[in-house]
Short mmCIF file of C-alpha atoms and ligand atoms in Angstrom, two decimals:
data_model
loop_
_atom_site.label_atom_id
_atom_site.label_comp_id
_atom_site.label_asym_id
_atom_site.label_seq_id
_atom_site.Cartn_x
_atom_site.Cartn_y
_atom_site.Cartn_z
CA UNK Q 1 28.44 13.81 -4.49
CA UNK Q 2 25.59 14.11 -6.93
CA UNK Q 3 25.63 17.34 -8.89
CA UNK Q 4 22.42 17.25 -10.92
CA UNK Q 5 20.90 20.50 -12.08
CA UNK Q 6 18.30 20.35 -9.35
CA UNK Q 7 20.41 18.73 -6.63
CA UNK Q 8 21.43 20.84 -3.60
CA UNK Q 9 24.35 23.20 -4.21
CA UNK Q 10 25.48 22.51 -0.67
CA UNK Q 11 24.67 19.05 0.64
CA UNK Q 12 25.65 19.87 4.23
CA UNK Q 13 23.15 22.73 4.43
CA UNK Q 14 20.50 20.53 2.83
CA UNK Q 15 21.20 17.76 5.35
CA UNK Q 16 20.88 20.18 8.29
CA UNK Q 17 17.63 21.65 6.92
CA UNK Q 18 16.20 18.19 6.32
CA UNK Q 19 17.04 17.06 9.86
CA UNK Q 20 15.39 20.19 11.23
CA UNK Q 21 12.24 19.44 9.23
CA UNK Q 22 12.25 15.86 10.49
CA UNK Q 23 12.43 17.18 14.04
CA UNK Q 24 9.53 19.55 13.41
CA UNK Q 25 7.50 16.69 11.96
CA UNK Q 26 8.19 14.45 14.95
CA UNK Q 27 7.34 17.34 17.30
CA UNK Q 28 4.01 17.74 15.53
CA UNK Q 29 3.17 14.08 16.08
CA UNK Q 30 4.47 14.03 19.66
CA UNK Q 31 2.27 17.02 20.48
CA UNK Q 32 -0.74 15.80 18.48
CA UNK Q 33 -3.02 16.06 21.52
CA UNK Q 34 -2.08 19.61 22.46
CA UNK Q 35 -3.66 22.85 21.41
CA UNK Q 36 -6.60 23.49 19.14
CA UNK Q 37 -8.07 20.69 17.03
CA UNK Q 38 -8.63 22.88 13.99
CA UNK Q 39 -7.84 26.48 13.15
CA UNK Q 40 -8.98 28.40 10.10
CA UNK Q 41 -6.20 29.38 7.70
CA UNK Q 42 -5.16 32.98 8.58
CA UNK Q 43 -5.28 35.51 5.76
CA UNK Q 44 -1.57 36.24 6.11
CA UNK Q 45 -0.83 32.61 5.22
CA UNK Q 46 -3.56 32.36 2.58
CA UNK Q 47 -2.04 35.40 0.85
CA UNK Q 48 1.31 33.67 0.50
CA UNK Q 49 -0.41 31.34 -1.95
CA UNK Q 50 -1.59 34.13 -4.19
CA UNK Q 51 1.90 35.06 -5.36
CA UNK Q 52 3.20 35.18 -8.90
CA UNK Q 53 4.83 32.24 -10.65
CA UNK Q 54 8.34 31.83 -9.19
CA UNK Q 55 11.00 32.46 -11.85
CA UNK Q 56 13.90 32.20 -9.45
CA UNK Q 57 14.06 29.80 -6.52
CA UNK Q 58 13.94 30.59 -2.81
CA UNK Q 59 14.01 28.68 0.45
CA UNK Q 60 10.73 27.00 1.36
CA UNK Q 61 11.37 25.63 4.88
CA UNK Q 62 9.86 28.58 6.70
CA UNK Q 63 6.64 28.48 4.71
CA UNK Q 64 6.35 24.72 5.11
CA UNK Q 65 6.71 25.10 8.89
CA UNK Q 66 4.11 27.83 8.83
CA UNK Q 67 1.50 25.67 7.09
CA UNK Q 68 1.89 22.64 9.36
CA UNK Q 69 -0.65 23.72 12.05
CA UNK Q 70 -3.39 24.29 9.48
CA UNK Q 71 -4.38 20.80 8.45
CA UNK Q 72 -7.77 19.14 8.87
CA UNK Q 73 -6.99 18.33 12.51
CA UNK Q 74 -7.32 14.56 12.24
CA UNK Q 75 -4.05 13.90 14.07
CA UNK Q 76 -5.69 15.36 17.21
CA UNK Q 77 -7.49 13.01 19.67
CA UNK Q 78 -10.62 15.19 19.60
CA UNK Q 79 -11.09 15.04 15.83
CA UNK Q 80 -14.36 13.13 15.37
CA UNK Q 81 -15.59 14.61 12.12
CA UNK Q 82 -15.89 12.35 9.10
CA UNK Q 83 -13.99 9.09 8.87
CA UNK Q 84 -10.33 10.05 8.97
CA UNK Q 85 -7.49 8.05 10.47
CA UNK Q 86 -5.09 9.79 12.84
CA UNK Q 87 -1.82 8.50 11.34
CA UNK Q 88 1.35 7.50 13.17
CA UNK Q 89 4.83 8.99 13.61
CA UNK Q 90 6.41 5.97 11.90
CA UNK Q 91 4.48 6.82 8.77
CA UNK Q 92 6.83 9.77 8.35
CA UNK Q 93 9.82 7.45 8.07
CA UNK Q 94 8.52 5.18 5.31
CA UNK Q 95 7.35 8.20 3.30
CA UNK Q 96 10.85 9.66 3.49
CA UNK Q 97 12.35 6.41 2.24
CA UNK Q 98 9.74 6.11 -0.53
CA UNK Q 99 10.44 9.66 -1.66
CA UNK Q 100 14.18 8.98 -1.71
CA UNK Q 101 13.74 5.85 -3.83
CA UNK Q 102 11.33 7.71 -6.09
CA UNK Q 103 10.23 4.52 -7.86
CA UNK Q 104 7.42 4.20 -10.33
CA UNK Q 105 5.45 1.24 -9.01
CA UNK Q 106 3.45 0.79 -12.22
CA UNK Q 107 5.47 -2.19 -13.37
CA UNK Q 108 8.85 -3.77 -14.13
CA UNK Q 109 11.12 -5.91 -12.00
CA UNK Q 110 12.19 -4.11 -8.82
CA UNK Q 111 11.41 -4.20 -5.12
CA UNK Q 112 8.16 -2.16 -5.08
CA UNK Q 113 5.98 -4.86 -6.73
CA UNK Q 114 7.54 -7.44 -4.40
CA UNK Q 115 6.48 -5.40 -1.36
CA UNK Q 116 3.05 -4.66 -2.83
CA UNK Q 117 2.37 -8.35 -3.47
CA UNK Q 118 3.31 -9.14 0.13
CA UNK Q 119 0.86 -6.50 1.40
CA UNK Q 120 -1.89 -7.78 -0.91
CA UNK Q 121 -1.37 -11.35 0.26
CA UNK Q 122 -1.64 -10.19 3.88
CA UNK Q 123 -4.80 -8.26 3.02
CA UNK Q 124 -6.47 -11.27 1.39
CA UNK Q 125 -5.68 -13.24 4.54
CA UNK Q 126 -6.89 -10.49 6.92
CA UNK Q 127 -10.17 -10.18 5.06
CA UNK Q 128 -10.72 -13.93 4.82
CA UNK Q 129 -10.66 -13.92 1.03
CA UNK Q 130 -9.09 -16.70 -1.09
CA UNK Q 131 -5.29 -16.41 -1.03
CA UNK Q 132 -5.11 -16.90 -4.79
CA UNK Q 133 -7.20 -13.77 -5.24
CA UNK Q 134 -5.67 -10.49 -6.34
CA UNK Q 135 -5.73 -6.81 -5.55
CA UNK Q 136 -4.12 -3.44 -5.89
CA UNK Q 137 -3.06 -0.64 -3.60
CA UNK Q 138 -4.78 2.56 -4.66
CA UNK Q 139 -5.40 6.09 -3.41
CA UNK Q 140 -8.55 5.22 -1.50
CA UNK Q 141 -11.93 3.53 -1.55
CA UNK Q 142 -13.34 5.84 -4.24
CA UNK Q 143 -10.72 4.62 -6.72
CA UNK Q 144 -10.98 1.06 -5.42
CA UNK Q 145 -14.74 1.13 -6.09
CA UNK Q 146 -14.29 2.30 -9.67
CA UNK Q 147 -11.80 -0.51 -10.30
CA UNK Q 148 -14.01 -3.12 -8.63
CA UNK Q 149 -17.14 -2.14 -10.54
CA UNK Q 150 -15.22 -1.94 -13.83
CA UNK Q 151 -14.25 -5.59 -13.32
CA UNK Q 152 -17.85 -6.43 -12.45
CA UNK Q 153 -19.11 -4.63 -15.55
CA UNK Q 154 -16.60 -6.31 -17.85
CA UNK Q 155 -17.48 -9.73 -16.48
CA UNK Q 156 -21.08 -9.09 -17.31
CA UNK Q 157 -20.24 -7.77 -20.76
CA UNK Q 158 -18.26 -10.96 -21.36
CA UNK Q 159 -21.37 -12.90 -20.36
CA UNK Q 160 -23.18 -10.70 -22.81
CA UNK Q 161 -21.61 -12.60 -25.71
CA UNK Q 162 -23.89 -15.39 -24.68
CA UNK Q 163 -26.74 -13.47 -23.19
CA UNK Q 164 -26.97 -10.46 -25.46
CA UNK Q 165 -26.79 -7.75 -22.80
CA UNK Q 166 -26.36 -4.16 -23.85
CA UNK Q 167 -24.91 -1.44 -21.66
CA UNK Q 168 -27.71 0.78 -20.49
CA UNK Q 169 -29.61 -2.28 -19.45
CA UNK Q 170 -27.16 -3.07 -16.65
CA UNK Q 171 -28.35 -2.09 -13.19
CA UNK Q 172 -26.92 -2.38 -9.68
CA UNK Q 173 -28.17 -2.15 -6.12
CA UNK Q 174 -26.97 -0.49 -2.94
CA UNK Q 175 -28.63 0.78 0.22
CA UNK Q 176 -29.71 4.34 0.92
CA UNK Q 177 -26.97 4.51 3.59
CA UNK Q 178 -24.20 3.70 1.12
CA UNK Q 179 -21.41 6.11 0.21
CA UNK Q 180 -21.67 8.51 -2.73
CA UNK Q 181 -18.56 6.98 -4.35
CA UNK Q 182 -20.69 4.07 -5.56
CA UNK Q 183 -22.99 6.38 -7.47
CA UNK Q 184 -19.93 8.17 -8.79
CA UNK Q 185 -18.42 4.91 -10.01
CA UNK Q 186 -21.62 4.18 -11.94
CA UNK Q 187 -21.26 7.59 -13.55
CA UNK Q 188 -17.54 7.24 -14.33
CA UNK Q 189 -18.00 3.76 -15.81
CA UNK Q 190 -20.73 4.94 -18.11
CA UNK Q 191 -23.41 2.82 -16.48
CA UNK Q 192 -25.27 5.99 -15.50
CA UNK Q 193 -26.33 6.93 -11.99
CA UNK Q 194 -29.95 6.07 -12.76
CA UNK Q 195 -28.80 2.46 -13.13
CA UNK Q 196 -27.93 2.36 -9.44
CA UNK Q 197 -31.07 1.31 -7.58
CA UNK Q 198 -31.37 2.53 -4.02
CA UNK Q 199 -32.52 -0.17 -1.63
CA UNK Q 200 -34.34 0.96 1.50
CA UNK Q 201 -33.04 0.26 5.01
CA UNK Q 202 -34.49 -1.28 8.15
CA UNK Q 203 -34.64 0.50 11.51
CA UNK Q 204 -30.96 -0.25 12.09
CA UNK Q 205 -30.05 1.49 8.81
CA UNK Q 206 -29.06 -1.86 7.22
CA UNK Q 207 -30.06 -2.85 3.70
CA UNK Q 208 -33.59 -4.30 3.62
CA UNK Q 209 -33.04 -7.62 1.84
CA UNK Q 210 -36.73 -8.07 1.10
CA UNK Q 211 -36.69 -4.77 -0.77
CA UNK Q 212 -33.49 -5.84 -2.57
CA UNK Q 213 -35.15 -9.00 -3.88
CA UNK Q 214 -38.25 -7.06 -4.94
CA UNK Q 215 -36.21 -4.49 -6.88
CA UNK Q 216 -34.25 -7.23 -8.65
CA UNK Q 217 -37.44 -9.03 -9.63
CA UNK Q 218 -39.01 -5.81 -10.87
CA UNK Q 219 -35.95 -5.00 -12.99
CA UNK Q 220 -35.86 -8.44 -14.56
CA UNK Q 221 -39.51 -8.16 -15.54
CA UNK Q 222 -38.81 -4.73 -17.05
CA UNK Q 223 -35.98 -6.16 -19.15
CA UNK Q 224 -33.00 -4.80 -17.24
CA UNK Q 225 -29.98 -6.95 -16.45
CA UNK Q 226 -29.01 -6.91 -12.75
CA UNK Q 227 -25.21 -6.61 -12.61
CA UNK Q 228 -24.07 -6.17 -9.03
CA UNK Q 229 -25.05 -5.55 -5.46
CA UNK Q 230 -22.91 -3.36 -3.20
CA UNK Q 231 -23.07 -4.07 0.51
CA UNK Q 232 -21.73 -1.67 3.10
CA UNK Q 233 -19.54 -2.83 5.98
CA UNK Q 234 -19.58 0.30 8.13
CA UNK Q 235 -21.77 3.06 6.68
CA UNK Q 236 -20.50 6.63 7.02
CA UNK Q 237 -23.58 8.04 8.72
CA UNK Q 238 -23.75 5.87 11.79
CA UNK Q 239 -21.68 2.78 11.15
CA UNK Q 240 -24.34 0.28 10.04
CA UNK Q 241 -23.12 -3.08 8.77
CA UNK Q 242 -25.35 -4.69 6.15
CA UNK Q 243 -26.26 -8.37 6.49
CA UNK Q 244 -23.37 -9.43 4.26
CA UNK Q 245 -24.11 -13.16 4.42
CA UNK Q 246 -27.71 -12.43 3.46
CA UNK Q 247 -26.63 -10.27 0.51
CA UNK Q 248 -24.11 -12.91 -0.59
CA UNK Q 249 -26.87 -15.51 -0.71
CA UNK Q 250 -29.09 -13.31 -2.87
CA UNK Q 251 -26.13 -12.39 -5.10
CA UNK Q 252 -25.40 -16.05 -5.65
CA UNK Q 253 -28.98 -17.01 -6.43
CA UNK Q 254 -29.41 -14.04 -8.76
CA UNK Q 255 -25.95 -14.37 -10.33
CA UNK Q 256 -24.88 -10.86 -9.30
CA UNK Q 257 -21.39 -9.56 -8.59
CA UNK Q 258 -21.10 -8.95 -4.82
CA UNK Q 259 -18.99 -5.93 -3.94
CA UNK Q 260 -18.42 -4.74 -0.38
CA UNK Q 261 -17.62 -1.16 0.58
CA UNK Q 262 -15.58 -1.70 3.71
CA UNK Q 263 -13.82 1.67 3.55
CA UNK Q 264 -13.27 1.94 7.28
CA UNK Q 265 -15.36 -0.94 8.64
CA UNK Q 266 -13.48 -3.84 7.05
CA UNK Q 267 -10.58 -3.11 9.41
CA UNK Q 268 -12.90 -4.23 12.21
CA UNK Q 269 -12.09 -7.81 11.14
CA UNK Q 270 -8.76 -7.34 12.93
CA UNK Q 271 -10.49 -6.86 16.27
CA UNK Q 272 -12.91 -9.02 18.24
CA UNK Q 273 -15.95 -6.80 18.84
CA UNK Q 274 -17.24 -6.49 15.27
CA UNK Q 275 -15.45 -9.47 13.77
CA UNK Q 276 -18.44 -11.81 13.45
CA UNK Q 277 -20.70 -9.18 11.94
CA UNK Q 278 -18.06 -8.47 9.29
CA UNK Q 279 -17.23 -12.08 8.45
CA UNK Q 280 -19.47 -12.01 5.35
CA UNK Q 281 -16.74 -9.93 3.68
CA UNK Q 282 -15.04 -13.24 2.91
CA UNK Q 283 -17.83 -14.01 0.43
CA UNK Q 284 -17.38 -10.84 -1.62
CA UNK Q 285 -16.29 -10.95 -5.25
CA UNK Q 286 -14.55 -7.64 -4.60
CA UNK Q 287 -13.80 -5.51 -1.55
CA UNK Q 288 -12.77 -1.86 -1.27
CA UNK Q 289 -11.23 -0.51 1.92
CA UNK Q 290 -8.83 2.13 3.18
CA UNK Q 291 -5.56 1.94 5.05
CA UNK Q 292 -5.77 5.66 5.87
CA UNK Q 293 -8.87 5.26 8.02
CA UNK Q 294 -9.12 2.67 10.80
CA UNK Q 295 -5.78 1.06 9.98
CA UNK Q 296 -4.19 4.46 10.86
CA UNK Q 297 -1.75 4.46 7.93
CA UNK Q 298 -0.85 8.06 7.02
CA UNK Q 299 -2.71 9.49 4.02
CA UNK Q 300 -3.27 8.23 1.49
CA UNK Q 301 -3.67 4.55 0.72
CA UNK Q 302 -6.57 2.23 0.07
CA UNK Q 303 -7.00 -1.22 -1.40
CA UNK Q 304 -9.17 -3.25 -3.72
CA UNK Q 305 -9.25 -7.04 -3.47
CA UNK Q 306 -10.73 -9.63 -5.82
CA UNK Q 307 -11.71 -13.25 -5.36
CA UNK Q 308 -10.87 -14.00 -9.00
CA UNK Q 309 -7.48 -12.83 -10.24
CA UNK Q 310 -8.29 -13.66 -13.86
CA UNK Q 311 -11.37 -11.46 -13.88
CA UNK Q 312 -9.39 -8.63 -12.27
CA UNK Q 313 -6.49 -8.77 -14.70
CA UNK Q 314 -8.79 -9.29 -17.69
CA UNK Q 315 -10.38 -5.90 -17.09
CA UNK Q 316 -7.11 -3.97 -17.25
CA UNK Q 317 -4.32 -5.92 -18.93
CA UNK Q 318 -4.12 -4.41 -22.36
CA UNK Q 319 -0.52 -3.23 -22.21
CA UNK Q 320 0.76 -1.10 -25.03
CA UNK Q 321 3.59 -2.50 -27.14
CA UNK Q 322 6.23 -0.25 -25.58
CA UNK Q 323 5.22 -1.53 -22.14
CA UNK Q 324 5.56 -5.15 -23.15
CA UNK Q 325 7.38 -7.21 -20.51
CA UNK Q 326 10.31 -9.51 -21.10
CA UNK Q 327 11.49 -12.70 -19.47
CA UNK Q 328 14.57 -11.13 -17.90
CA UNK Q 329 15.98 -7.73 -17.02
CA UNK Q 330 14.16 -4.71 -15.63
CA UNK Q 331 11.27 -5.15 -18.08
CA UNK Q 332 10.57 -8.56 -16.49
CA UNK Q 333 8.60 -9.36 -13.36
CA UNK Q 334 5.23 -11.06 -12.98
CA UNK Q 335 3.22 -8.44 -11.16
CA UNK Q 336 2.79 -5.25 -13.14
CA UNK Q 337 0.32 -3.00 -11.36
CA UNK Q 338 -0.65 -1.49 -14.70
CA UNK Q 339 -2.32 -4.83 -15.53
CA UNK Q 340 -4.60 -4.44 -12.51
CA UNK Q 341 -5.75 -0.84 -12.59
CA UNK Q 342 -5.92 2.30 -14.71
CA UNK Q 343 -2.76 3.99 -13.40
CA UNK Q 344 0.63 3.52 -15.02
CA UNK Q 345 2.71 5.89 -12.94
CA UNK Q 346 2.24 5.37 -9.23
CA UNK Q 347 4.31 5.94 -6.12
CA UNK Q 348 5.49 3.42 -3.57
CA UNK Q 349 2.43 3.51 -1.28
CA UNK Q 350 2.92 -0.15 -0.48
CA UNK Q 351 6.02 0.65 1.57
CA UNK Q 352 4.24 2.64 4.27
CA UNK Q 353 1.46 0.06 4.46
CA UNK Q 354 3.94 -2.80 4.74
CA UNK Q 355 5.95 -0.93 7.41
CA UNK Q 356 2.80 -0.12 9.38
CA UNK Q 357 1.51 -3.70 9.41
CA UNK Q 358 4.97 -5.11 10.14
CA UNK Q 359 5.81 -2.64 12.90
CA UNK Q 360 2.55 -2.88 14.85
CA UNK Q 361 1.24 -6.31 13.91
CA UNK Q 362 -2.45 -6.84 13.26
CA UNK Q 363 -3.23 -7.74 16.88
CA UNK Q 364 -2.32 -4.27 18.14
CA UNK Q 365 -4.20 -2.61 15.27
CA UNK Q 366 -7.21 -4.79 16.11
CA UNK Q 367 -7.02 -3.79 19.77
CA UNK Q 368 -7.01 -0.10 18.88
CA UNK Q 369 -10.09 -0.66 16.70
CA UNK Q 370 -11.88 -2.50 19.50
CA UNK Q 371 -10.95 0.31 21.86
CA UNK Q 372 -12.62 2.82 19.50
CA UNK Q 373 -15.77 0.68 19.44
CA UNK Q 374 -15.76 0.61 23.27
CA UNK Q 375 -15.27 4.37 23.38
CA UNK Q 376 -18.30 4.88 21.11
CA UNK Q 377 -20.28 2.78 23.61
CA UNK Q 378 -18.87 4.86 26.48
CA UNK Q 379 -20.14 7.97 24.70
CA UNK Q 380 -23.54 6.37 24.01
CA UNK Q 381 -23.85 5.60 27.73
CA UNK Q 382 -22.97 9.17 28.69
CA UNK Q 383 -25.50 10.54 26.14
CA UNK Q 384 -28.17 8.27 27.62
CA UNK Q 385 -27.50 9.74 31.08
CA UNK Q 386 -27.75 13.37 29.98
CA UNK Q 387 -31.31 14.70 29.98
CA UNK Q 388 -30.47 17.39 27.41
CA UNK Q 389 -29.03 14.94 24.90
CA UNK Q 390 -31.06 12.64 22.72
CA UNK Q 391 -29.67 9.59 20.92
CA UNK Q 392 -30.49 9.65 17.20
CA UNK Q 393 -29.41 6.18 16.05
CA UNK Q 394 -28.06 2.90 17.37
CA UNK Q 395 -24.28 2.67 17.87
CA UNK Q 396 -23.37 -0.61 16.20
CA UNK Q 397 -19.73 0.30 15.63
CA UNK Q 398 -17.65 3.42 16.28
CA UNK Q 399 -20.05 6.25 15.41
CA UNK Q 400 -22.45 7.91 17.80
CA UNK Q 401 -25.21 10.27 16.64
CA UNK Q 402 -27.16 12.41 19.05
CA UNK Q 403 -28.37 15.95 19.52
CA UNK Q 404 -28.89 18.64 22.10
CA UNK Q 405 -32.58 19.21 22.81
CA UNK Q 406 -34.33 22.26 24.13
CA UNK Q 407 -37.98 23.31 23.92
CA UNK Q 408 -38.90 26.18 21.62
CA UNK Q 409 -35.81 25.94 19.44
CA UNK Q 410 -35.32 24.68 15.90
CA UNK Q 411 -33.13 21.74 16.82
CA UNK Q 412 -31.55 21.44 13.37
CA UNK Q 413 -30.30 25.02 13.48
CA UNK Q 414 -29.32 24.81 17.15
CA UNK Q 415 -27.23 21.65 16.73
CA UNK Q 416 -25.60 22.90 13.55
CA UNK Q 417 -24.52 26.01 15.47
CA UNK Q 418 -23.19 23.94 18.38
CA UNK Q 419 -21.00 21.94 16.01
CA UNK Q 420 -19.68 25.04 14.24
CA UNK Q 421 -18.83 26.69 17.57
CA UNK Q 422 -17.04 23.57 18.81
CA UNK Q 423 -14.93 23.66 15.65
CA UNK Q 424 -14.32 27.42 15.66
CA UNK Q 425 -13.31 27.43 19.32
CA UNK Q 426 -10.84 24.65 18.58
CA UNK Q 427 -12.37 22.40 21.29
CA UNK Q 428 -13.34 19.40 19.20
CA UNK Q 429 -14.37 18.52 15.66
CA UNK Q 430 -17.53 16.42 15.35
CA UNK Q 431 -19.54 16.64 12.12
CA UNK Q 432 -23.26 16.64 11.44
CA UNK Q 433 -25.45 14.29 9.47
CA UNK Q 434 -29.14 13.84 8.78
CA UNK Q 435 -30.94 10.77 10.07
CA UNK Q 436 -34.61 10.27 9.22
CA UNK Q 437 -34.61 13.89 8.08
CA UNK Q 438 -33.26 15.27 11.36
CA UNK Q 439 -29.88 16.86 11.92
CA UNK Q 440 -27.64 15.00 14.35
CA UNK Q 441 -24.25 15.70 15.87
CA UNK Q 442 -22.08 12.90 14.56
CA UNK Q 443 -19.11 11.66 16.58
CA UNK Q 444 -16.94 9.27 14.63
CA UNK Q 445 -14.10 7.57 16.49
CA UNK Q 446 -11.47 6.25 14.09
CA UNK Q 447 -8.70 7.71 16.18
CA UNK Q 448 -6.19 5.68 18.17
CA UNK Q 449 -5.36 8.74 20.31
CA UNK Q 450 -8.88 9.34 21.68
CA UNK Q 451 -9.43 8.70 25.39
CA UNK Q 452 -12.55 8.73 27.62
CA UNK Q 453 -11.49 12.17 28.89
CA UNK Q 454 -11.68 13.55 25.34
CA UNK Q 455 -15.29 12.37 25.04
CA UNK Q 456 -16.22 13.81 28.42
CA UNK Q 457 -14.67 17.11 27.42
CA UNK Q 458 -16.71 17.01 24.20
CA UNK Q 459 -20.00 16.32 25.97
CA UNK Q 460 -19.30 18.97 28.62
CA UNK Q 461 -18.61 21.51 25.89
CA UNK Q 462 -21.81 20.58 23.99
CA UNK Q 463 -23.90 21.01 27.15
CA UNK Q 464 -22.19 24.31 27.89
CA UNK Q 465 -22.57 25.74 24.38
CA UNK Q 466 -26.14 24.42 24.21
CA UNK Q 467 -26.97 26.23 27.46
CA UNK Q 468 -25.27 29.37 26.17
CA UNK Q 469 -27.28 29.37 22.94
CA UNK Q 470 -30.62 28.66 24.61
CA UNK Q 471 -30.36 31.07 27.53
CA UNK Q 472 -32.14 34.25 26.59
C1 LIG Y 501 -14.41 7.19 3.25
C2 LIG Y 501 -15.40 6.29 2.63
C3 LIG Y 501 -15.44 6.10 1.25
C4 LIG Y 501 -14.52 6.85 0.31
O1 LIG Y 501 -13.20 6.48 0.53
P1 LIG Y 501 -11.98 7.42 0.13
O2 LIG Y 501 -10.79 6.73 0.67
O3 LIG Y 501 -12.23 8.74 0.80
O4 LIG Y 501 -11.96 7.54 -1.34
C5 LIG Y 501 -16.35 5.19 0.75
N1 LIG Y 501 -17.18 4.52 1.56
C6 LIG Y 501 -17.19 4.68 2.90
C7 LIG Y 501 -18.14 3.88 3.73
C8 LIG Y 501 -16.29 5.58 3.48
O5 LIG Y 501 -16.27 5.73 4.81
#
C-alpha cells in the first residue's frame, strides 16, 4: 500500500469516496437532458472561492459535488450557443485512467506516444491527407492554428535564403467570416495582425476567390510576400464552407501555404451530407480541428495535421541537450511530441480520443453529425413556416440564424433580450451573432443529444417570449 506524503491516509475511505464521485458523475451524464440548461453561479457558491489560502487540508468532495450543476450547460440537449460538443459518459472513464497513469506525453519511450501516433494516423486517413503526413494532439484549434502557421512561416523563411524575404513583408489571407484565432496566431507569431488580409465573402458567406486573387496581386505589386491562405471549413457564424478546392488551386499557382480551419466542420467528413463539400481538406498543407466539438470527445482536445512531416518537425525540433534521445531505454522512442509543438509537458489527451474513436467507430460519429445537419434543416423549415420569424442566413451545415420580427421595435435589442431570457429561464441556450450588421439568434447544433422536440420547444419559447416582450 503506497504511503507517499500526499497519498490517502486511509485507502478504503478514499476508494469509497472515489466510487461515490464516479456515481455522481455518471448520474450527471445520465440526466444530461433534465432540468435547466444553464444556471448562474449562486453567490453562496461563488463566496466559497474567495477564501484564504488553505494551510491545512480538508475534504473537497462536497464542494466538488456542489459545483457540478454550474457548468456552461453544453452537456444538455438544448445547449445551442457557440460551438461546443456535448461529451459522452465514456469520456469520464479514459480521463480517470489517464489521471491514474499521470504520464508526461512530451516524449520518451512509453505507451502514450504509441497511442498518439495511432490516433494521428487515423486522423490523416479520416481527413483524406497523405498517410505519411504528421500531426499533434493539442488543446484545441487555437493552439493548432499557431503551430500550423509557425510551420508555414518557417517554410517561407527557409525560402527566404533564396528569395531574400524579411519578416514584416509576409502577409496572409483569410475571409471575413474566419475565426479570431487566425488573427491571434498572426499576432503571437510576430507576423502582426495587419499582415492578415481580410478577404470579402459572397452572399453565402464563403470566401470570394476573385477578391483573394486581387488582394494577392496587389500585395505582390506593393512588395509584400504572400505567405499563406487560410480557408474555413465550417465558419462559426453560420457554418459556411469556403470553396476549398478553389482556394487550393490559387494557393498552388501562387505558391502559398494552404491552411484549413476545420475546427468543428472537418468532422463532417465522417458523415455523408457535407462530405463532398469538405473534400478539399485533403489538399491542405495543414489542418486544424477539434475533437471536443463535433466529434463529441470531452473537453479538451484538438488536432493539427500536416501534409509534410519534415516541414512540421523542422519548425520545432530543436531539443535541448538534456532532452536528447537515445537508441534504447526510456529516453528512446521515435515520436517525441516536443519535436512537433511548443509544449514539453503534456497530459495523455490521446487516450480519450483513441477510446472515443475505438468505442463508437467513425460511422456512428458520422451518423450523429449528419443527424445534426438534418436537425438544422428541420429548424430552418420550422422558421420558414413561422410568420414572426425571419431567416437571416442560409443553413449550409448545422447552424441556423434567424430572428423574431415585430413592427415598431428595435429588432437588435428585442432579439438580444429574447436570447438572454431563454438563458436566464434555463429553457435553452442559443447565442447571438451579427450578420450583415443585423443581430440574429444563432442556433448551433453540435450536440448528439438534441432531438426535434428540443427545437420545437426552443421555437415555441422564442415565440412566447417575443409575444410577451412586444405586448404593451
Ligand atoms: C471553436 C473554433 C475555433 C477555436 O477553437 P478552440 O478549440 O476553441 O481553440 C477556431 N475556428 C473555428 C471555426 C471554431 O469553431
